[in-house]
mmCIF file of C-alpha atoms in Angstrom:
data_model
loop_
_atom_site.group_PDB
_atom_site.id
_atom_site.type_symbol
_atom_site.label_atom_id
_atom_site.label_comp_id
_atom_site.label_asym_id
_atom_site.label_seq_id
_atom_site.Cartn_x
_atom_site.Cartn_y
_atom_site.Cartn_z
ATOM 1 C CA UNK A 1 39.341 39.564 -38.098
ATOM 2 C CA UNK A 2 39.380 40.627 -34.191
ATOM 3 C CA UNK A 3 41.974 38.084 -32.905
ATOM 4 C CA UNK A 4 42.686 40.006 -29.666
ATOM 5 C CA UNK A 5 39.154 40.681 -28.718
ATOM 6 C CA UNK A 6 38.591 37.053 -29.370
ATOM 7 C CA UNK A 7 41.219 36.307 -26.999
ATOM 8 C CA UNK A 8 40.094 38.831 -24.204
ATOM 9 C CA UNK A 9 36.461 37.132 -24.691
ATOM 10 C CA UNK A 10 37.822 33.860 -24.036
ATOM 11 C CA UNK A 11 39.384 35.128 -20.852
ATOM 12 C CA UNK A 12 36.091 36.710 -19.753
ATOM 13 C CA UNK A 13 34.411 33.355 -20.277
ATOM 14 C CA UNK A 14 36.988 31.458 -18.246
ATOM 15 C CA UNK A 15 36.385 34.063 -15.581
ATOM 16 C CA UNK A 16 32.557 33.412 -15.623
ATOM 17 C CA UNK A 17 33.466 29.706 -15.405
ATOM 18 C CA UNK A 18 36.030 30.362 -12.352
ATOM 19 C CA UNK A 19 33.440 32.306 -10.620
ATOM 20 C CA UNK A 20 30.998 29.516 -11.140
ATOM 21 C CA UNK A 21 33.330 27.140 -9.596
ATOM 22 C CA UNK A 22 33.883 29.508 -6.504
ATOM 23 C CA UNK A 23 30.245 29.473 -5.914
ATOM 24 C CA UNK A 24 30.354 25.442 -5.937
ATOM 25 C CA UNK A 25 33.160 25.742 -3.498
ATOM 26 C CA UNK A 26 31.582 28.177 -1.514
ATOM 27 C CA UNK A 27 28.633 25.681 -1.063
ATOM 28 C CA UNK A 28 30.388 22.949 0.313
ATOM 29 C CA UNK A 29 32.813 25.184 2.611
ATOM 30 C CA UNK A 30 29.752 27.114 4.178
ATOM 31 C CA UNK A 31 27.253 24.144 4.054
ATOM 32 C CA UNK A 32 24.605 25.842 1.827
ATOM 33 C CA UNK A 33 22.941 23.121 -0.036
ATOM 34 C CA UNK A 34 21.230 23.190 -3.414
ATOM 35 C CA UNK A 35 18.814 24.612 -4.314
ATOM 36 C CA UNK A 36 19.318 27.299 -1.623
ATOM 37 C CA UNK A 37 21.258 30.359 -2.561
ATOM 38 C CA UNK A 38 20.789 32.351 1.112
ATOM 39 C CA UNK A 39 21.649 31.252 4.656
ATOM 40 C CA UNK A 40 25.138 32.350 5.197
ATOM 41 C CA UNK A 41 26.900 35.815 4.395
ATOM 42 C CA UNK A 42 30.185 34.303 3.265
ATOM 43 C CA UNK A 43 28.402 32.329 0.795
ATOM 44 C CA UNK A 44 26.106 34.887 -0.319
ATOM 45 C CA UNK A 45 29.052 37.366 -1.082
ATOM 46 C CA UNK A 46 30.691 34.668 -3.465
ATOM 47 C CA UNK A 47 27.191 34.069 -5.162
ATOM 48 C CA UNK A 48 26.985 38.029 -5.400
ATOM 49 C CA UNK A 49 30.400 38.087 -7.127
ATOM 50 C CA UNK A 50 29.146 35.590 -9.858
ATOM 51 C CA UNK A 51 25.761 37.182 -10.155
ATOM 52 C CA UNK A 52 27.050 40.571 -10.523
ATOM 53 C CA UNK A 53 29.494 39.789 -13.080
ATOM 54 C CA UNK A 54 26.484 37.959 -14.710
ATOM 55 C CA UNK A 55 24.414 40.906 -14.463
ATOM 56 C CA UNK A 56 27.143 43.162 -16.263
ATOM 57 C CA UNK A 57 27.816 40.518 -18.937
ATOM 58 C CA UNK A 58 24.859 41.759 -21.447
ATOM 59 C CA UNK A 59 26.814 45.154 -21.022
ATOM 60 C CA UNK A 60 30.296 44.269 -21.406
ATOM 61 C CA UNK A 61 30.147 41.674 -24.359
ATOM 62 C CA UNK A 62 28.052 43.583 -26.598
ATOM 63 C CA UNK A 63 30.057 47.186 -26.067
ATOM 64 C CA UNK A 64 33.371 44.941 -26.260
ATOM 65 C CA UNK A 65 32.531 43.699 -29.727
ATOM 66 C CA UNK A 66 30.914 46.784 -31.106
ATOM 67 C CA UNK A 67 33.882 48.852 -29.902
ATOM 68 C CA UNK A 68 36.216 46.230 -31.551
ATOM 69 C CA UNK A 69 34.192 46.657 -35.071
ATOM 70 C CA UNK A 70 33.849 50.461 -34.767
ATOM 71 C CA UNK A 71 37.088 51.663 -32.953
ATOM 72 C CA UNK A 72 39.735 48.670 -33.354
ATOM 73 C CA UNK A 73 40.588 45.308 -32.422
ATOM 74 C CA UNK A 74 43.602 46.101 -30.288
ATOM 75 C CA UNK A 75 41.992 49.094 -28.429
ATOM 76 C CA UNK A 76 39.007 46.816 -27.361
ATOM 77 C CA UNK A 77 41.039 43.963 -26.330
ATOM 78 C CA UNK A 78 42.876 46.381 -24.060
ATOM 79 C CA UNK A 79 39.986 47.908 -22.469
ATOM 80 C CA UNK A 80 38.378 44.524 -22.297
ATOM 81 C CA UNK A 81 41.628 43.221 -20.388
ATOM 82 C CA UNK A 82 40.848 46.065 -17.878
ATOM 83 C CA UNK A 83 37.554 44.762 -17.228
ATOM 84 C CA UNK A 84 38.768 41.124 -16.635
ATOM 85 C CA UNK A 85 41.524 42.508 -14.315
ATOM 86 C CA UNK A 86 38.698 44.626 -12.436
ATOM 87 C CA UNK A 87 36.646 41.786 -12.151
ATOM 88 C CA UNK A 88 39.354 39.807 -10.686
ATOM 89 C CA UNK A 89 40.130 42.715 -8.255
ATOM 90 C CA UNK A 90 36.391 42.709 -7.368
ATOM 91 C CA UNK A 91 36.431 39.183 -6.389
ATOM 92 C CA UNK A 92 39.410 39.374 -4.379
ATOM 93 C CA UNK A 93 38.006 42.167 -2.398
ATOM 94 C CA UNK A 94 34.416 41.290 -2.224
ATOM 95 C CA UNK A 95 34.965 37.591 -0.996
ATOM 96 C CA UNK A 96 36.589 39.271 2.258
ATOM 97 C CA UNK A 97 34.192 42.085 2.884
ATOM 98 C CA UNK A 98 31.150 43.908 1.525
ATOM 99 C CA UNK A 99 32.707 47.560 1.289
ATOM 100 C CA UNK A 100 36.070 45.868 -0.372
ATOM 101 C CA UNK A 101 34.218 45.199 -3.632
ATOM 102 C CA UNK A 102 34.342 48.966 -4.537
ATOM 103 C CA UNK A 103 37.739 49.321 -6.439
ATOM 104 C CA UNK A 104 37.051 46.373 -8.640
ATOM 105 C CA UNK A 105 33.585 47.391 -9.217
ATOM 106 C CA UNK A 106 34.865 50.861 -10.108
ATOM 107 C CA UNK A 107 37.519 49.427 -12.467
ATOM 108 C CA UNK A 108 34.992 47.398 -14.290
ATOM 109 C CA UNK A 109 32.267 49.965 -14.439
ATOM 110 C CA UNK A 110 34.884 52.325 -16.267
ATOM 111 C CA UNK A 111 36.094 49.716 -18.763
ATOM 112 C CA UNK A 112 32.333 49.165 -19.778
ATOM 113 C CA UNK A 113 31.746 53.001 -19.961
ATOM 114 C CA UNK A 114 34.658 53.513 -22.244
ATOM 115 C CA UNK A 115 33.771 50.539 -24.231
ATOM 116 C CA UNK A 116 29.901 51.810 -24.702
ATOM 117 C CA UNK A 117 30.752 55.434 -25.343
ATOM 118 C CA UNK A 118 33.315 53.851 -28.058
ATOM 119 C CA UNK A 119 30.536 51.572 -29.473
ATOM 120 C CA UNK A 120 27.499 53.944 -29.547
ATOM 121 C CA UNK A 121 29.914 56.804 -30.807
ATOM 122 C CA UNK A 122 31.326 54.821 -33.470
ATOM 123 C CA UNK A 123 27.911 53.522 -34.775
ATOM 124 C CA UNK A 124 26.479 56.991 -34.917
ATOM 125 C CA UNK A 125 29.554 58.517 -36.556
ATOM 126 C CA UNK A 126 29.357 55.829 -39.141
ATOM 127 C CA UNK A 127 25.573 56.274 -39.804
ATOM 128 C CA UNK A 128 26.132 60.004 -40.556
ATOM 129 C CA UNK A 129 29.195 60.071 -42.447
ATOM 130 C CA UNK B 1 27.740 32.713 -43.219
ATOM 131 C CA UNK B 2 26.980 30.531 -40.269
ATOM 132 C CA UNK B 3 23.844 28.922 -40.894
ATOM 133 C CA UNK B 4 23.944 25.720 -38.742
ATOM 134 C CA UNK B 5 25.451 27.833 -35.661
ATOM 135 C CA UNK B 6 22.684 30.163 -36.277
ATOM 136 C CA UNK B 7 20.006 27.349 -36.009
ATOM 137 C CA UNK B 8 21.523 25.943 -32.957
ATOM 138 C CA UNK B 9 21.694 29.371 -31.514
ATOM 139 C CA UNK B 10 17.974 29.674 -32.044
ATOM 140 C CA UNK B 11 17.500 26.518 -30.271
ATOM 141 C CA UNK B 12 19.453 27.534 -27.587
ATOM 142 C CA UNK B 13 17.422 30.419 -27.425
ATOM 143 C CA UNK B 14 13.967 28.647 -27.274
ATOM 144 C CA UNK B 15 15.545 26.544 -24.487
ATOM 145 C CA UNK B 16 16.047 29.749 -22.138
ATOM 146 C CA UNK B 17 12.372 30.631 -23.266
ATOM 147 C CA UNK B 18 11.109 27.331 -22.206
ATOM 148 C CA UNK B 19 13.074 27.317 -18.960
ATOM 149 C CA UNK B 20 11.533 30.890 -18.171
ATOM 150 C CA UNK B 21 8.051 29.160 -18.867
ATOM 151 C CA UNK B 22 8.711 26.603 -16.640
ATOM 152 C CA UNK B 23 9.526 28.968 -13.792
ATOM 153 C CA UNK B 24 6.314 30.633 -14.211
ATOM 154 C CA UNK B 25 4.501 27.264 -14.408
ATOM 155 C CA UNK B 26 6.410 26.079 -11.034
ATOM 156 C CA UNK B 27 5.063 29.389 -9.262
ATOM 157 C CA UNK B 28 1.676 28.644 -9.938
ATOM 158 C CA UNK B 29 1.974 24.987 -9.265
ATOM 159 C CA UNK B 30 3.668 25.524 -5.881
ATOM 160 C CA UNK B 31 2.188 28.727 -4.645
ATOM 161 C CA UNK B 32 5.354 30.854 -4.675
ATOM 162 C CA UNK B 33 3.997 34.205 -5.272
ATOM 163 C CA UNK B 34 6.082 37.103 -7.219
ATOM 164 C CA UNK B 35 8.446 38.760 -6.222
ATOM 165 C CA UNK B 36 9.570 35.811 -4.255
ATOM 166 C CA UNK B 37 12.074 33.315 -5.200
ATOM 167 C CA UNK B 38 12.231 31.123 -2.325
ATOM 168 C CA UNK B 39 9.820 29.167 -0.017
ATOM 169 C CA UNK B 40 9.390 25.760 -1.911
ATOM 170 C CA UNK B 41 12.149 23.427 -2.608
ATOM 171 C CA UNK B 42 10.392 22.167 -5.770
ATOM 172 C CA UNK B 43 10.077 25.511 -7.090
ATOM 173 C CA UNK B 44 13.696 26.633 -6.239
ATOM 174 C CA UNK B 45 14.865 23.740 -8.132
ATOM 175 C CA UNK B 46 13.236 24.790 -11.366
ATOM 176 C CA UNK B 47 14.559 28.261 -10.579
ATOM 177 C CA UNK B 48 17.847 26.942 -10.347
ATOM 178 C CA UNK B 49 17.591 25.311 -13.727
ATOM 179 C CA UNK B 50 16.830 28.633 -15.402
ATOM 180 C CA UNK B 51 19.378 30.536 -13.430
ATOM 181 C CA UNK B 52 22.206 27.797 -13.854
ATOM 182 C CA UNK B 53 21.536 27.859 -17.784
ATOM 183 C CA UNK B 54 21.464 31.752 -17.486
ATOM 184 C CA UNK B 55 24.609 31.733 -15.514
ATOM 185 C CA UNK B 56 26.384 29.348 -18.508
ATOM 186 C CA UNK B 57 24.990 31.716 -21.211
ATOM 187 C CA UNK B 58 27.989 34.100 -21.256
ATOM 188 C CA UNK B 59 30.119 30.904 -21.452
ATOM 189 C CA UNK B 60 28.130 29.315 -24.179
ATOM 190 C CA UNK B 61 27.459 31.870 -26.625
ATOM 191 C CA UNK B 62 30.638 33.667 -27.104
ATOM 192 C CA UNK B 63 32.521 30.006 -27.226
ATOM 193 C CA UNK B 64 30.202 28.640 -29.700
ATOM 194 C CA UNK B 65 30.403 31.729 -32.084
ATOM 195 C CA UNK B 66 34.135 32.209 -31.724
ATOM 196 C CA UNK B 67 34.507 28.191 -32.423
ATOM 197 C CA UNK B 68 32.289 28.656 -35.653
ATOM 198 C CA UNK B 69 34.629 31.458 -36.712
ATOM 199 C CA UNK B 70 37.871 29.765 -36.094
ATOM 200 C CA UNK B 71 36.847 26.063 -36.636
ATOM 201 C CA UNK B 72 33.830 25.851 -38.538
ATOM 202 C CA UNK B 73 30.106 26.186 -38.878
ATOM 203 C CA UNK B 74 29.161 22.302 -39.024
ATOM 204 C CA UNK B 75 31.470 21.449 -35.994
ATOM 205 C CA UNK B 76 30.409 24.372 -34.051
ATOM 206 C CA UNK B 77 26.708 23.762 -34.571
ATOM 207 C CA UNK B 78 27.333 19.966 -33.783
ATOM 208 C CA UNK B 79 28.871 20.485 -30.320
ATOM 209 C CA UNK B 80 26.268 23.409 -29.661
ATOM 210 C CA UNK B 81 23.656 20.676 -30.325
ATOM 211 C CA UNK B 82 25.188 18.586 -27.635
ATOM 212 C CA UNK B 83 25.220 21.529 -25.312
ATOM 213 C CA UNK B 84 21.270 22.195 -25.780
ATOM 214 C CA UNK B 85 20.986 18.117 -25.320
ATOM 215 C CA UNK B 86 22.857 18.277 -22.273
ATOM 216 C CA UNK B 87 20.410 21.367 -20.808
ATOM 217 C CA UNK B 88 17.407 19.332 -21.644
ATOM 218 C CA UNK B 89 18.899 16.245 -19.584
ATOM 219 C CA UNK B 90 19.719 18.616 -16.860
ATOM 220 C CA UNK B 91 16.277 19.963 -16.756
ATOM 221 C CA UNK B 92 14.688 16.528 -16.686
ATOM 222 C CA UNK B 93 17.002 15.288 -13.969
ATOM 223 C CA UNK B 94 17.290 18.341 -11.560
ATOM 224 C CA UNK B 95 13.529 18.971 -11.647
ATOM 225 C CA UNK B 96 13.024 15.759 -9.761
ATOM 226 C CA UNK B 97 16.027 15.836 -7.270
ATOM 227 C CA UNK B 98 19.248 17.766 -6.813
ATOM 228 C CA UNK B 99 21.614 14.842 -7.244
ATOM 229 C CA UNK B 100 19.773 13.837 -10.620
ATOM 230 C CA UNK B 101 21.215 17.333 -12.026
ATOM 231 C CA UNK B 102 24.825 15.932 -12.479
ATOM 232 C CA UNK B 103 24.500 14.071 -15.949
ATOM 233 C CA UNK B 104 23.160 16.772 -17.721
ATOM 234 C CA UNK B 105 25.320 19.264 -16.082
ATOM 235 C CA UNK B 106 28.533 17.323 -17.077
ATOM 236 C CA UNK B 107 27.430 16.996 -20.784
ATOM 237 C CA UNK B 108 26.992 20.809 -21.062
ATOM 238 C CA UNK B 109 30.166 21.459 -19.330
ATOM 239 C CA UNK B 110 31.952 19.211 -21.460
ATOM 240 C CA UNK B 111 30.417 20.785 -24.690
ATOM 241 C CA UNK B 112 31.419 24.322 -23.423
ATOM 242 C CA UNK B 113 34.824 22.977 -22.694
ATOM 243 C CA UNK B 114 35.321 21.843 -26.307
ATOM 244 C CA UNK B 115 33.865 25.149 -27.557
ATOM 245 C CA UNK B 116 36.187 27.237 -25.396
ATOM 246 C CA UNK B 117 39.364 25.356 -26.370
ATOM 247 C CA UNK B 118 38.796 25.674 -30.047
ATOM 248 C CA UNK B 119 37.708 29.077 -29.796
ATOM 249 C CA UNK B 120 41.031 30.288 -27.891
ATOM 250 C CA UNK B 121 43.027 27.868 -29.745
ATOM 251 C CA UNK B 122 41.585 29.124 -33.111
ATOM 252 C CA UNK B 123 42.336 32.666 -32.065
ATOM 253 C CA UNK B 124 45.944 32.233 -30.795
ATOM 254 C CA UNK B 125 47.036 29.985 -33.749
ATOM 255 C CA UNK B 126 45.816 32.794 -36.187
ATOM 256 C CA UNK B 127 47.590 35.451 -34.476
ATOM 257 C CA UNK B 128 50.815 33.685 -34.416
ATOM 258 C CA UNK B 129 50.673 32.409 -38.191
ATOM 259 C CA UNK C 1 27.482 46.996 -41.434
ATOM 260 C CA UNK C 2 24.500 46.960 -39.045
ATOM 261 C CA UNK C 3 24.485 50.471 -37.524
ATOM 262 C CA UNK C 4 20.903 50.888 -36.715
ATOM 263 C CA UNK C 5 21.243 47.557 -34.768
ATOM 264 C CA UNK C 6 24.111 48.448 -33.161
ATOM 265 C CA UNK C 7 22.772 51.611 -31.628
ATOM 266 C CA UNK C 8 19.747 49.841 -30.455
ATOM 267 C CA UNK C 9 22.031 47.302 -28.995
ATOM 268 C CA UNK C 10 23.695 50.265 -27.109
ATOM 269 C CA UNK C 11 20.342 51.363 -25.738
ATOM 270 C CA UNK C 12 19.553 47.971 -24.789
ATOM 271 C CA UNK C 13 22.870 47.966 -22.908
ATOM 272 C CA UNK C 14 22.352 51.311 -21.361
ATOM 273 C CA UNK C 15 18.965 49.960 -20.148
ATOM 274 C CA UNK C 16 20.665 47.095 -18.248
ATOM 275 C CA UNK C 17 23.024 49.526 -16.600
ATOM 276 C CA UNK C 18 20.047 51.747 -15.648
ATOM 277 C CA UNK C 19 18.207 48.717 -14.180
ATOM 278 C CA UNK C 20 21.463 47.778 -12.038
ATOM 279 C CA UNK C 21 21.464 51.527 -10.754
ATOM 280 C CA UNK C 22 17.657 51.291 -9.598
ATOM 281 C CA UNK C 23 18.648 48.040 -7.590
ATOM 282 C CA UNK C 24 21.536 49.904 -5.978
ATOM 283 C CA UNK C 25 19.071 52.900 -5.346
ATOM 284 C CA UNK C 26 16.274 50.531 -4.010
ATOM 285 C CA UNK C 27 18.913 49.011 -1.665
ATOM 286 C CA UNK C 28 19.499 52.383 -0.016
ATOM 287 C CA UNK C 29 16.019 53.251 -0.190
ATOM 288 C CA UNK C 30 14.590 50.184 1.533
ATOM 289 C CA UNK C 31 17.427 49.219 3.813
ATOM 290 C CA UNK C 32 18.377 45.961 2.021
ATOM 291 C CA UNK C 33 22.053 45.502 2.774
ATOM 292 C CA UNK C 34 24.490 43.479 0.528
ATOM 293 C CA UNK C 35 24.806 40.525 0.158
ATOM 294 C CA UNK C 36 21.098 40.135 0.729
ATOM 295 C CA UNK C 37 18.518 40.141 -2.103
ATOM 296 C CA UNK C 38 15.190 39.435 0.023
ATOM 297 C CA UNK C 39 13.718 41.058 2.917
ATOM 298 C CA UNK C 40 11.581 43.872 1.565
ATOM 299 C CA UNK C 41 8.917 43.472 -1.383
ATOM 300 C CA UNK C 42 9.431 46.800 -2.695
ATOM 301 C CA UNK C 43 13.050 45.980 -3.256
ATOM 302 C CA UNK C 44 12.421 42.559 -4.648
ATOM 303 C CA UNK C 45 10.270 43.933 -7.307
ATOM 304 C CA UNK C 46 12.951 46.303 -8.557
ATOM 305 C CA UNK C 47 15.440 43.416 -8.323
ATOM 306 C CA UNK C 48 13.122 41.162 -10.507
ATOM 307 C CA UNK C 49 12.788 43.968 -13.026
ATOM 308 C CA UNK C 50 16.740 43.702 -13.320
ATOM 309 C CA UNK C 51 16.791 39.976 -13.147
ATOM 310 C CA UNK C 52 13.881 39.204 -15.538
ATOM 311 C CA UNK C 53 15.605 41.626 -18.465
ATOM 312 C CA UNK C 54 19.002 39.686 -17.435
ATOM 313 C CA UNK C 55 17.075 36.269 -17.931
ATOM 314 C CA UNK C 56 15.846 37.640 -21.359
ATOM 315 C CA UNK C 57 19.064 38.898 -22.365
ATOM 316 C CA UNK C 58 20.370 35.752 -24.079
ATOM 317 C CA UNK C 59 17.032 35.602 -25.723
ATOM 318 C CA UNK C 60 16.871 38.934 -27.173
ATOM 319 C CA UNK C 61 20.425 39.765 -27.970
ATOM 320 C CA UNK C 62 21.271 36.717 -30.223
ATOM 321 C CA UNK C 63 17.856 36.919 -31.977
ATOM 322 C CA UNK C 64 18.165 40.718 -32.537
ATOM 323 C CA UNK C 65 21.547 40.129 -34.427
ATOM 324 C CA UNK C 66 20.488 37.052 -36.367
ATOM 325 C CA UNK C 67 17.421 39.107 -37.435
ATOM 326 C CA UNK C 68 19.585 41.828 -38.453
ATOM 327 C CA UNK C 69 21.992 39.711 -40.632
ATOM 328 C CA UNK C 70 19.040 37.319 -41.969
ATOM 329 C CA UNK C 71 16.167 39.889 -42.631
ATOM 330 C CA UNK C 72 17.823 43.382 -42.521
ATOM 331 C CA UNK C 73 19.411 46.178 -40.294
ATOM 332 C CA UNK C 74 16.605 48.777 -40.015
ATOM 333 C CA UNK C 75 13.935 45.917 -39.582
ATOM 334 C CA UNK C 76 15.893 44.455 -36.793
ATOM 335 C CA UNK C 77 16.570 47.842 -35.128
ATOM 336 C CA UNK C 78 12.829 48.716 -35.173
ATOM 337 C CA UNK C 79 11.667 45.445 -33.403
ATOM 338 C CA UNK C 80 14.627 45.792 -30.898
ATOM 339 C CA UNK C 81 13.565 49.414 -30.355
ATOM 340 C CA UNK C 82 9.934 47.977 -29.409
ATOM 341 C CA UNK C 83 11.877 45.424 -26.960
ATOM 342 C CA UNK C 84 13.322 48.405 -24.980
ATOM 343 C CA UNK C 85 10.363 50.348 -24.895
ATOM 344 C CA UNK C 86 8.506 47.171 -23.555
ATOM 345 C CA UNK C 87 11.013 46.911 -20.962
ATOM 346 C CA UNK C 88 10.575 50.642 -20.080
ATOM 347 C CA UNK C 89 6.750 50.258 -19.980
ATOM 348 C CA UNK C 90 7.613 46.823 -17.647
ATOM 349 C CA UNK C 91 9.863 48.601 -15.229
ATOM 350 C CA UNK C 92 7.213 51.767 -14.699
ATOM 351 C CA UNK C 93 4.512 49.163 -14.143
ATOM 352 C CA UNK C 94 6.394 46.419 -11.950
ATOM 353 C CA UNK C 95 7.934 48.837 -9.735
ATOM 354 C CA UNK C 96 4.735 49.878 -8.500
ATOM 355 C CA UNK C 97 3.068 46.520 -8.195
ATOM 356 C CA UNK C 98 3.240 42.815 -9.236
ATOM 357 C CA UNK C 99 0.138 42.824 -11.635
ATOM 358 C CA UNK C 100 1.411 45.973 -13.471
ATOM 359 C CA UNK C 101 4.194 44.231 -14.965
ATOM 360 C CA UNK C 102 2.172 42.428 -17.640
ATOM 361 C CA UNK C 103 1.694 45.026 -20.225
ATOM 362 C CA UNK C 104 5.520 45.690 -20.585
ATOM 363 C CA UNK C 105 6.369 42.205 -20.463
ATOM 364 C CA UNK C 106 3.825 41.180 -23.210
ATOM 365 C CA UNK C 107 5.367 43.967 -25.584
ATOM 366 C CA UNK C 108 9.090 42.581 -25.112
ATOM 367 C CA UNK C 109 7.836 39.044 -25.269
ATOM 368 C CA UNK C 110 6.240 39.747 -28.675
ATOM 369 C CA UNK C 111 9.271 41.751 -30.116
ATOM 370 C CA UNK C 112 11.492 38.828 -28.888
ATOM 371 C CA UNK C 113 9.060 36.294 -30.771
ATOM 372 C CA UNK C 114 9.237 38.382 -34.033
ATOM 373 C CA UNK C 115 13.009 38.625 -33.758
ATOM 374 C CA UNK C 116 13.324 34.636 -33.073
ATOM 375 C CA UNK C 117 10.849 33.628 -35.840
ATOM 376 C CA UNK C 118 12.708 36.095 -38.343
ATOM 377 C CA UNK C 119 16.393 34.619 -37.276
ATOM 378 C CA UNK C 120 15.382 31.077 -37.564
ATOM 379 C CA UNK C 121 13.295 31.289 -40.714
ATOM 380 C CA UNK C 122 15.870 33.327 -42.459
ATOM 381 C CA UNK C 123 18.717 30.593 -41.125
ATOM 382 C CA UNK C 124 16.654 27.757 -42.499
ATOM 383 C CA UNK C 125 15.675 29.698 -45.792
ATOM 384 C CA UNK C 126 19.139 30.444 -46.523
ATOM 385 C CA UNK C 127 20.297 26.846 -46.034
ATOM 386 C CA UNK C 128 17.904 25.258 -48.115
ATOM 387 C CA UNK C 129 18.284 27.734 -50.929
#
């Protein structure tokens, strides 16, 4: 079984939940009432943190688990942990200003690229061997 | 195999599809033409029902399946069915008014919490035993 | 193992990544600065391509993998490839005009329906046999 990958998946799930809480908090803080999603740039940046992370969920999660299956549990969990850290860096930067989102975004994109290349490479390798 | 969890997953998938249909229906009903996503609060609430459910998909689905693997198929399916019911209650309330979204939201959040705690607890337990 | 389904999943992941790139490109092209997501209909259509594909991710991915498990790897990969093609047709049409999104949308919706029916049918069949 893939216990390390399962634990990192639970951490990524917790991060999605935490970002959802931050959006609710930002609504109260900046007075953006439901169902609106625009009207205050400080709110909109926090909302973009959540949405961008959500947009990458179907990139990260399938790549993580296929990497775990084809390459290995510990390696998948290690790269997956880098993704979680990258998303935390992204959150800390982006909530302050738009240009500060870049380092965290780059870290998580790199982690996803490693996972995707390993997943696809592993699947193709197994198919032809 | 995890037949019960698979069936509840198919029900959750059907719910995502149903909410997408409701957004299309609300576009026609309230005259919000693509690609706009704002302009009418009745439309925006239906759109928020779909988006909020989508935002919780990478929380619900991984937690559900890790719970099924670590705790059990029938238990995962039972809690997963509570999530589906919570989302239906959420839909019925939220489409009428913003404050009426709360009970359904609470039910589905509680179900996700149970799934997440079981998934993480199960993975950590297996790792150390 | 499900090598063909894994490869098609990696292609679907690449498509999500490609659509995210197109949104970034459309931001630069049409001058829609972060964190805004509205303001120019050409940008908004590209953003809707990404968002609609994202909205269908929790419909497509679980159905694809349950279909692979219950029906078969090669069949799941074949229908999953149709989904990817449908999404490319959707992208090529929708970025030009709203009405041109329909054929690609129909192809991917049909592929998802086949996957969902096979997944649910397979799970129920195994449960009662």
